[in-house]
Amino acid sequence: MGATTNSGSNLETNLDSLWRNVKAYRSSENFLAVMKACSRFRHLAPYNAMLVEMQRPGARYVLSEKEWRNKYDRGIKPNARPLIVLVPFGPVDFLFEISDTYPLKTDLFWKSDDEILEEIAAPYKTRKDVSDEVLNATIDRLSIHGIAIDTSFVAGTNYAARIELLANHSHSINLHVGKDKNINWRANYLLSINKNAQKGECFASICHELGHLFCQHLIAPNEWEKWQVRNLSHAAKEFEAESVSWLVCERLGIGNPSEKYLSGYLTANNEIPSEVSIERILYAVKEVWSICTLGANVTYREGLLYKHCEGFKETVRRMK
């Protein structure tokens, strides 16, 4: 391969520089660019999409050398600059922007850059409503986070869902924890869904409420390991939750009301609210995305309940 990779010392320097840039990436223009990159690069984790945008603003599409070769029969140009992304259980991986690739032409009819980009974007060009499959999968997987569902909630049309900490054991959840093994456990949060809301409104509101949870706007239940509740202004909390909802819906190609809110704010203000954490937003998007992605293998071990409730974890251990 003609592209260069980083030595260990250079890699550490580049990563340190990226972390510093994350803190400084607070202008409305840069924030919107990050959000659009996270939407565009659906195949990347949200945080990695942000890292790509910071290293290569306006990047159109990125893949690893192996993926470019196997999916599109493309090689990497000499002296192409690799883009650093994080990988689970490892240091980093290197991706390359489409303009840093060229057709190997082992196929008789090879595709141009624009043809590849059009092929990638085509499924998401038309706005659609959330499917029953995605909505139901999302609702079914909420139990891994200790969340019960109440579908009898009735409210105005602009209030599609709400999440709250349960002070008592009024609701329970059922979790699959192994082959032919299920646990009936007390719910810690209640997500109420307005039965009068349209599907799209319902899904966007669920994402919004989960944004509040994963951005740590809510306190942990008494029996859970505590986390630091982020004591933000109401405006900052809503900005983070709306950003989570917008980005999840954008990645799915679903029209959503958060777009109007964010567009209005970013147009009228030069910077995002000072209390807002971009990293928290992207973490929350990753968590919500995992439970609304069809075909994803989401288990109880990935949920807040298993991660924070020692009593639940011990019960699971005894069942093994």
Coordinates of C-alpha atoms in Angstrom, one line a residue:
M1 CA 0.0 0.0 0.0
G2 CA 1.3 3.5 -0.9
A3 CA -0.4 5.2 2.1
T4 CA 1.6 6.0 5.2
T5 CA 0.7 4.9 8.7
N6 CA 1.7 6.5 12.0
S7 CA 4.5 5.3 14.4
G8 CA 3.5 4.8 18.0
S9 CA 4.8 8.2 19.2
N10 CA 3.1 10.0 16.3
L11 CA -0.1 8.2 17.0
E12 CA -0.2 9.3 20.6
T13 CA 0.5 12.9 19.5
N14 CA -2.3 12.8 16.9
L15 CA -4.8 11.3 19.5
D16 CA -3.9 14.0 22.0
S17 CA -4.5 16.6 19.4
L18 CA -7.9 15.1 18.6
W19 CA -9.0 15.1 22.2
R20 CA -8.1 18.8 22.5
N21 CA -10.0 19.6 19.3
V22 CA -13.1 17.9 20.7
K23 CA -13.2 20.4 23.5
A24 CA -12.9 23.3 21.1
Y25 CA -15.5 22.1 18.6
R26 CA -18.3 24.2 19.9
S27 CA -19.2 26.7 17.2
S28 CA -22.7 26.1 15.7
E29 CA -21.1 25.7 12.3
N30 CA -18.7 23.0 13.5
F31 CA -21.4 21.3 15.6
L32 CA -23.7 21.1 12.7
A33 CA -20.9 19.7 10.5
V34 CA -20.3 16.9 13.1
M35 CA -24.0 16.1 13.3
K36 CA -24.2 15.8 9.5
A37 CA -21.1 13.6 9.4
C38 CA -22.6 11.3 12.1
S39 CA -25.7 11.1 9.9
R40 CA -23.8 10.5 6.7
F41 CA -21.4 7.8 8.1
R42 CA -24.1 5.4 9.3
H43 CA -21.6 2.6 9.2
L44 CA -19.4 4.3 11.8
A45 CA -19.9 4.8 15.5
P46 CA -21.0 8.4 16.2
Y47 CA -17.8 9.3 18.0
N48 CA -15.7 7.9 15.1
A49 CA -17.8 9.9 12.6
M50 CA -16.9 13.0 14.6
L51 CA -13.2 12.1 14.5
V52 CA -13.3 11.7 10.8
E53 CA -15.0 15.1 10.3
M54 CA -12.4 16.8 12.5
Q55 CA -9.5 15.3 10.6
R56 CA -11.1 15.7 7.1
P57 CA -13.8 18.3 7.1
G58 CA -16.5 17.5 4.5
A59 CA -15.3 14.0 3.9
R60 CA -17.8 12.3 1.7
Y61 CA -17.3 8.6 2.5
V62 CA -14.6 6.6 4.4
L63 CA -13.7 3.0 4.7
S64 CA -10.7 0.9 5.6
E65 CA -8.2 -0.2 2.9
K66 CA -9.7 -3.8 3.1
E67 CA -13.3 -2.5 2.8
W68 CA -12.5 -0.3 -0.2
R69 CA -10.8 -3.3 -1.9
N70 CA -13.5 -5.9 -1.1
K71 CA -16.6 -3.8 -1.5
Y72 CA -15.7 -1.5 -4.4
D73 CA -12.5 -3.0 -5.9
R74 CA -10.5 0.1 -5.1
G75 CA -7.0 0.7 -3.9
I76 CA -5.4 3.4 -1.9
K77 CA -3.5 6.2 -3.6
P78 CA 0.2 6.6 -2.8
N79 CA 0.8 9.1 0.1
A80 CA -2.9 9.1 1.0
R81 CA -3.4 10.4 4.6
P82 CA -5.1 7.8 6.8
L83 CA -7.9 9.0 9.2
I84 CA -7.7 7.7 12.8
V85 CA -10.7 6.1 14.4
L86 CA -11.1 4.1 17.6
V87 CA -11.9 0.3 17.7
P88 CA -13.2 -1.9 20.5
F89 CA -10.5 -3.7 22.5
G90 CA -7.8 -2.1 20.5
P91 CA -5.9 1.1 19.9
V92 CA -7.0 2.5 16.5
D93 CA -7.9 1.8 12.9
F94 CA -7.2 3.7 9.8
L95 CA -9.8 4.8 7.2
F96 CA -9.4 6.5 3.8
E97 CA -11.7 9.0 2.1
I98 CA -13.1 8.1 -1.3
S99 CA -11.0 10.7 -3.1
D100 CA -7.9 9.0 -1.8
T101 CA -8.8 5.8 -3.6
Y102 CA -8.7 4.7 -7.2
P103 CA -10.4 1.8 -9.2
L104 CA -8.3 -1.3 -9.5
K105 CA -10.3 -2.1 -12.6
T106 CA -10.3 -5.8 -12.1
D107 CA -14.0 -5.5 -12.7
L108 CA -15.1 -4.9 -16.3
F109 CA -17.5 -2.2 -15.3
W110 CA -15.9 -0.2 -12.5
K111 CA -17.8 2.6 -10.7
S112 CA -16.8 6.3 -10.5
D113 CA -16.6 8.2 -7.2
D114 CA -20.0 9.8 -7.9
E115 CA -21.7 6.5 -8.8
I116 CA -20.5 5.0 -5.5
L117 CA -21.7 7.9 -3.5
E118 CA -25.1 7.9 -5.2
E119 CA -25.4 4.2 -4.5
I120 CA -24.7 4.7 -0.8
A121 CA -27.0 7.7 -0.4
A122 CA -30.0 6.4 -2.5
P123 CA -31.8 4.5 0.3
Y124 CA -31.9 7.6 2.5
K125 CA -32.9 10.3 0.0
T126 CA -36.6 10.0 0.6
R127 CA -37.9 10.8 4.1
K128 CA -39.9 7.9 5.6
D129 CA -41.9 7.1 8.7
V130 CA -40.4 4.7 11.3
S131 CA -41.3 1.1 10.5
D132 CA -43.2 -1.1 12.9
E133 CA -40.2 -3.4 13.1
V134 CA -37.8 -0.6 14.3
L135 CA -40.3 0.9 16.7
N136 CA -41.2 -2.5 18.2
A137 CA -37.6 -3.6 18.4
T138 CA -36.7 -0.4 20.2
I139 CA -39.5 -0.8 22.8
D140 CA -38.7 -4.5 23.3
R141 CA -35.1 -3.8 24.1
L142 CA -35.7 -1.1 26.7
S143 CA -35.9 -3.7 29.4
I144 CA -32.1 -4.2 29.4
H145 CA -31.9 -0.6 30.8
G146 CA -34.4 -1.3 33.6
I147 CA -37.2 0.5 31.7
A148 CA -40.8 -0.5 31.7
I149 CA -43.3 0.7 29.1
D150 CA -46.7 2.3 29.8
T151 CA -48.8 2.6 26.6
S152 CA -51.9 4.0 28.4
F153 CA -50.4 7.5 28.7
V154 CA -52.7 10.2 27.3
A155 CA -51.5 13.7 26.6
G156 CA -51.6 16.5 24.0
T157 CA -50.3 15.9 20.5
N158 CA -47.0 17.7 21.3
Y159 CA -46.2 15.4 24.2
A160 CA -45.5 11.9 22.8
A161 CA -43.5 10.3 25.6
R162 CA -41.8 10.9 29.0
I163 CA -39.4 9.0 31.2
E164 CA -39.3 9.0 35.0
L165 CA -37.6 7.3 37.9
L166 CA -39.9 4.8 39.6
A167 CA -40.0 5.4 43.4
N168 CA -41.8 2.1 44.0
H169 CA -41.9 -1.4 42.5
S170 CA -45.2 -0.8 40.6
H171 CA -43.9 -2.2 37.3
S172 CA -41.8 -5.2 36.3
I173 CA -39.8 -6.2 33.3
N174 CA -38.9 -9.6 31.8
L175 CA -35.3 -10.2 30.5
H176 CA -33.8 -13.0 28.5
V177 CA -30.5 -13.9 30.2
G178 CA -29.6 -17.2 28.6
K179 CA -30.9 -20.3 26.8
D180 CA -34.4 -20.9 28.1
K181 CA -33.7 -18.6 31.0
N182 CA -35.7 -15.4 31.8
I183 CA -35.8 -13.1 34.8
N184 CA -38.8 -11.1 36.0
W185 CA -37.3 -8.0 37.6
R186 CA -38.6 -4.8 39.1
A187 CA -38.5 -1.9 36.7
N188 CA -36.4 1.2 37.7
Y189 CA -37.7 3.6 35.1
L190 CA -41.1 4.1 33.4
L191 CA -41.3 5.3 29.8
S192 CA -44.9 6.4 29.1
I193 CA -45.9 6.6 25.5
N194 CA -48.8 8.8 24.3
K195 CA -51.3 6.4 22.7
N196 CA -52.6 9.2 20.6
A197 CA -49.2 10.0 19.0
Q198 CA -48.2 9.1 15.5
K199 CA -45.5 6.4 15.1
G200 CA -42.9 8.9 14.0
E201 CA -43.6 11.3 16.8
C202 CA -43.6 8.4 19.2
F203 CA -40.2 7.1 18.1
A204 CA -38.6 10.5 18.0
S205 CA -39.9 11.2 21.5
I206 CA -38.6 7.8 22.8
C207 CA -35.2 8.8 21.4
H208 CA -35.5 12.2 23.1
E209 CA -36.3 10.7 26.5
L210 CA -33.5 8.1 26.2
G211 CA -31.3 11.0 25.4
H212 CA -32.1 12.5 28.8
L213 CA -31.2 9.1 30.5
F214 CA -27.9 8.5 28.6
C215 CA -26.8 12.1 28.9
Q216 CA -27.1 11.6 32.7
H217 CA -29.9 14.1 33.3
L218 CA -31.7 11.6 35.5
I219 CA -30.6 10.2 38.9
A220 CA -29.8 6.5 39.2
P221 CA -32.2 4.2 41.2
N222 CA -31.3 3.7 44.9
E223 CA -30.2 0.1 44.4
W224 CA -27.9 0.9 41.5
E225 CA -24.3 2.1 41.5
K226 CA -24.6 5.8 41.3
W227 CA -23.5 8.0 38.5
Q228 CA -22.8 11.8 38.5
V229 CA -26.0 13.5 37.6
R230 CA -25.1 16.4 35.3
N231 CA -26.8 19.5 36.8
L232 CA -27.5 21.4 33.6
S233 CA -29.9 24.2 32.8
H234 CA -33.2 23.1 31.3
A235 CA -32.2 24.6 27.9
A236 CA -28.9 22.6 27.9
K237 CA -30.7 19.4 28.7
E238 CA -33.2 19.9 26.0
F239 CA -30.5 20.7 23.5
E240 CA -28.7 17.5 24.2
A241 CA -31.8 15.4 24.1
E242 CA -33.0 17.0 20.9
S243 CA -29.6 16.4 19.3
V244 CA -29.8 12.7 20.3
S245 CA -33.3 12.3 18.8
W246 CA -32.4 14.2 15.6
L247 CA -29.2 12.2 15.0
V248 CA -30.8 8.8 15.6
C249 CA -33.7 9.7 13.3
E250 CA -31.3 11.1 10.6
R251 CA -29.3 7.9 10.6
L252 CA -32.5 6.0 10.0
G253 CA -33.7 8.4 7.3
I254 CA -36.8 9.3 9.4
G255 CA -38.3 12.7 9.4
N256 CA -38.5 14.2 12.9
P257 CA -39.5 17.4 14.7
S258 CA -36.0 17.9 16.4
E259 CA -34.7 19.1 13.0
K260 CA -36.7 22.3 13.2
Y261 CA -35.6 23.0 16.8
L262 CA -31.9 22.4 16.2
S263 CA -31.9 24.3 12.9
G264 CA -33.5 27.3 14.5
Y265 CA -31.1 27.3 17.4
L266 CA -27.9 26.9 15.4
T267 CA -29.0 29.6 12.9
A268 CA -29.7 32.1 15.7
N269 CA -26.6 31.3 17.8
N270 CA -22.9 31.3 17.0
E271 CA -22.1 28.6 19.6
I272 CA -23.9 25.7 21.2
P273 CA -24.8 26.1 24.9
S274 CA -21.7 26.2 27.1
E275 CA -22.9 23.4 29.3
V276 CA -23.6 21.0 26.5
S277 CA -21.2 18.0 26.1
I278 CA -20.7 16.8 22.5
E279 CA -19.1 13.6 23.8
R280 CA -22.2 12.9 26.0
I281 CA -24.5 13.4 23.0
L282 CA -22.5 11.0 20.8
Y283 CA -22.4 8.4 23.7
A284 CA -26.1 8.6 24.0
V285 CA -26.6 8.3 20.3
K286 CA -24.5 5.1 20.3
E287 CA -26.6 3.6 23.1
V288 CA -29.9 4.4 21.5
W289 CA -28.7 3.4 18.0
S290 CA -27.8 -0.1 19.4
I291 CA -31.3 -0.8 20.5
C292 CA -33.1 0.5 17.4
T293 CA -30.9 -1.2 14.8
L294 CA -32.6 -4.3 13.4
G295 CA -30.5 -7.4 13.4
A296 CA -28.2 -6.1 16.2
N297 CA -27.3 -8.7 18.8
V298 CA -28.2 -6.7 21.9
T299 CA -28.0 -8.6 25.2
Y300 CA -28.8 -7.8 28.8
R301 CA -25.0 -7.4 29.5
E302 CA -25.0 -4.2 27.5
G303 CA -27.8 -2.6 29.5
L304 CA -27.7 -0.1 32.3
L305 CA -29.4 -2.7 34.6
Y306 CA -26.6 -5.2 34.4
K307 CA -23.8 -2.6 34.5
H308 CA -25.1 -0.7 37.5
C309 CA -27.3 -3.1 39.6
E310 CA -25.2 -5.6 41.6
G311 CA -28.3 -7.4 42.8
F312 CA -29.4 -8.1 39.2
K313 CA -25.9 -9.2 38.3
E314 CA -25.7 -11.6 41.2
T315 CA -29.1 -13.1 40.4
V316 CA -27.9 -13.7 36.8
R317 CA -24.8 -15.4 38.1
R318 CA -26.8 -17.8 40.3
M319 CA -28.8 -18.8 37.3
K320 CA -25.8 -19.8 35.2

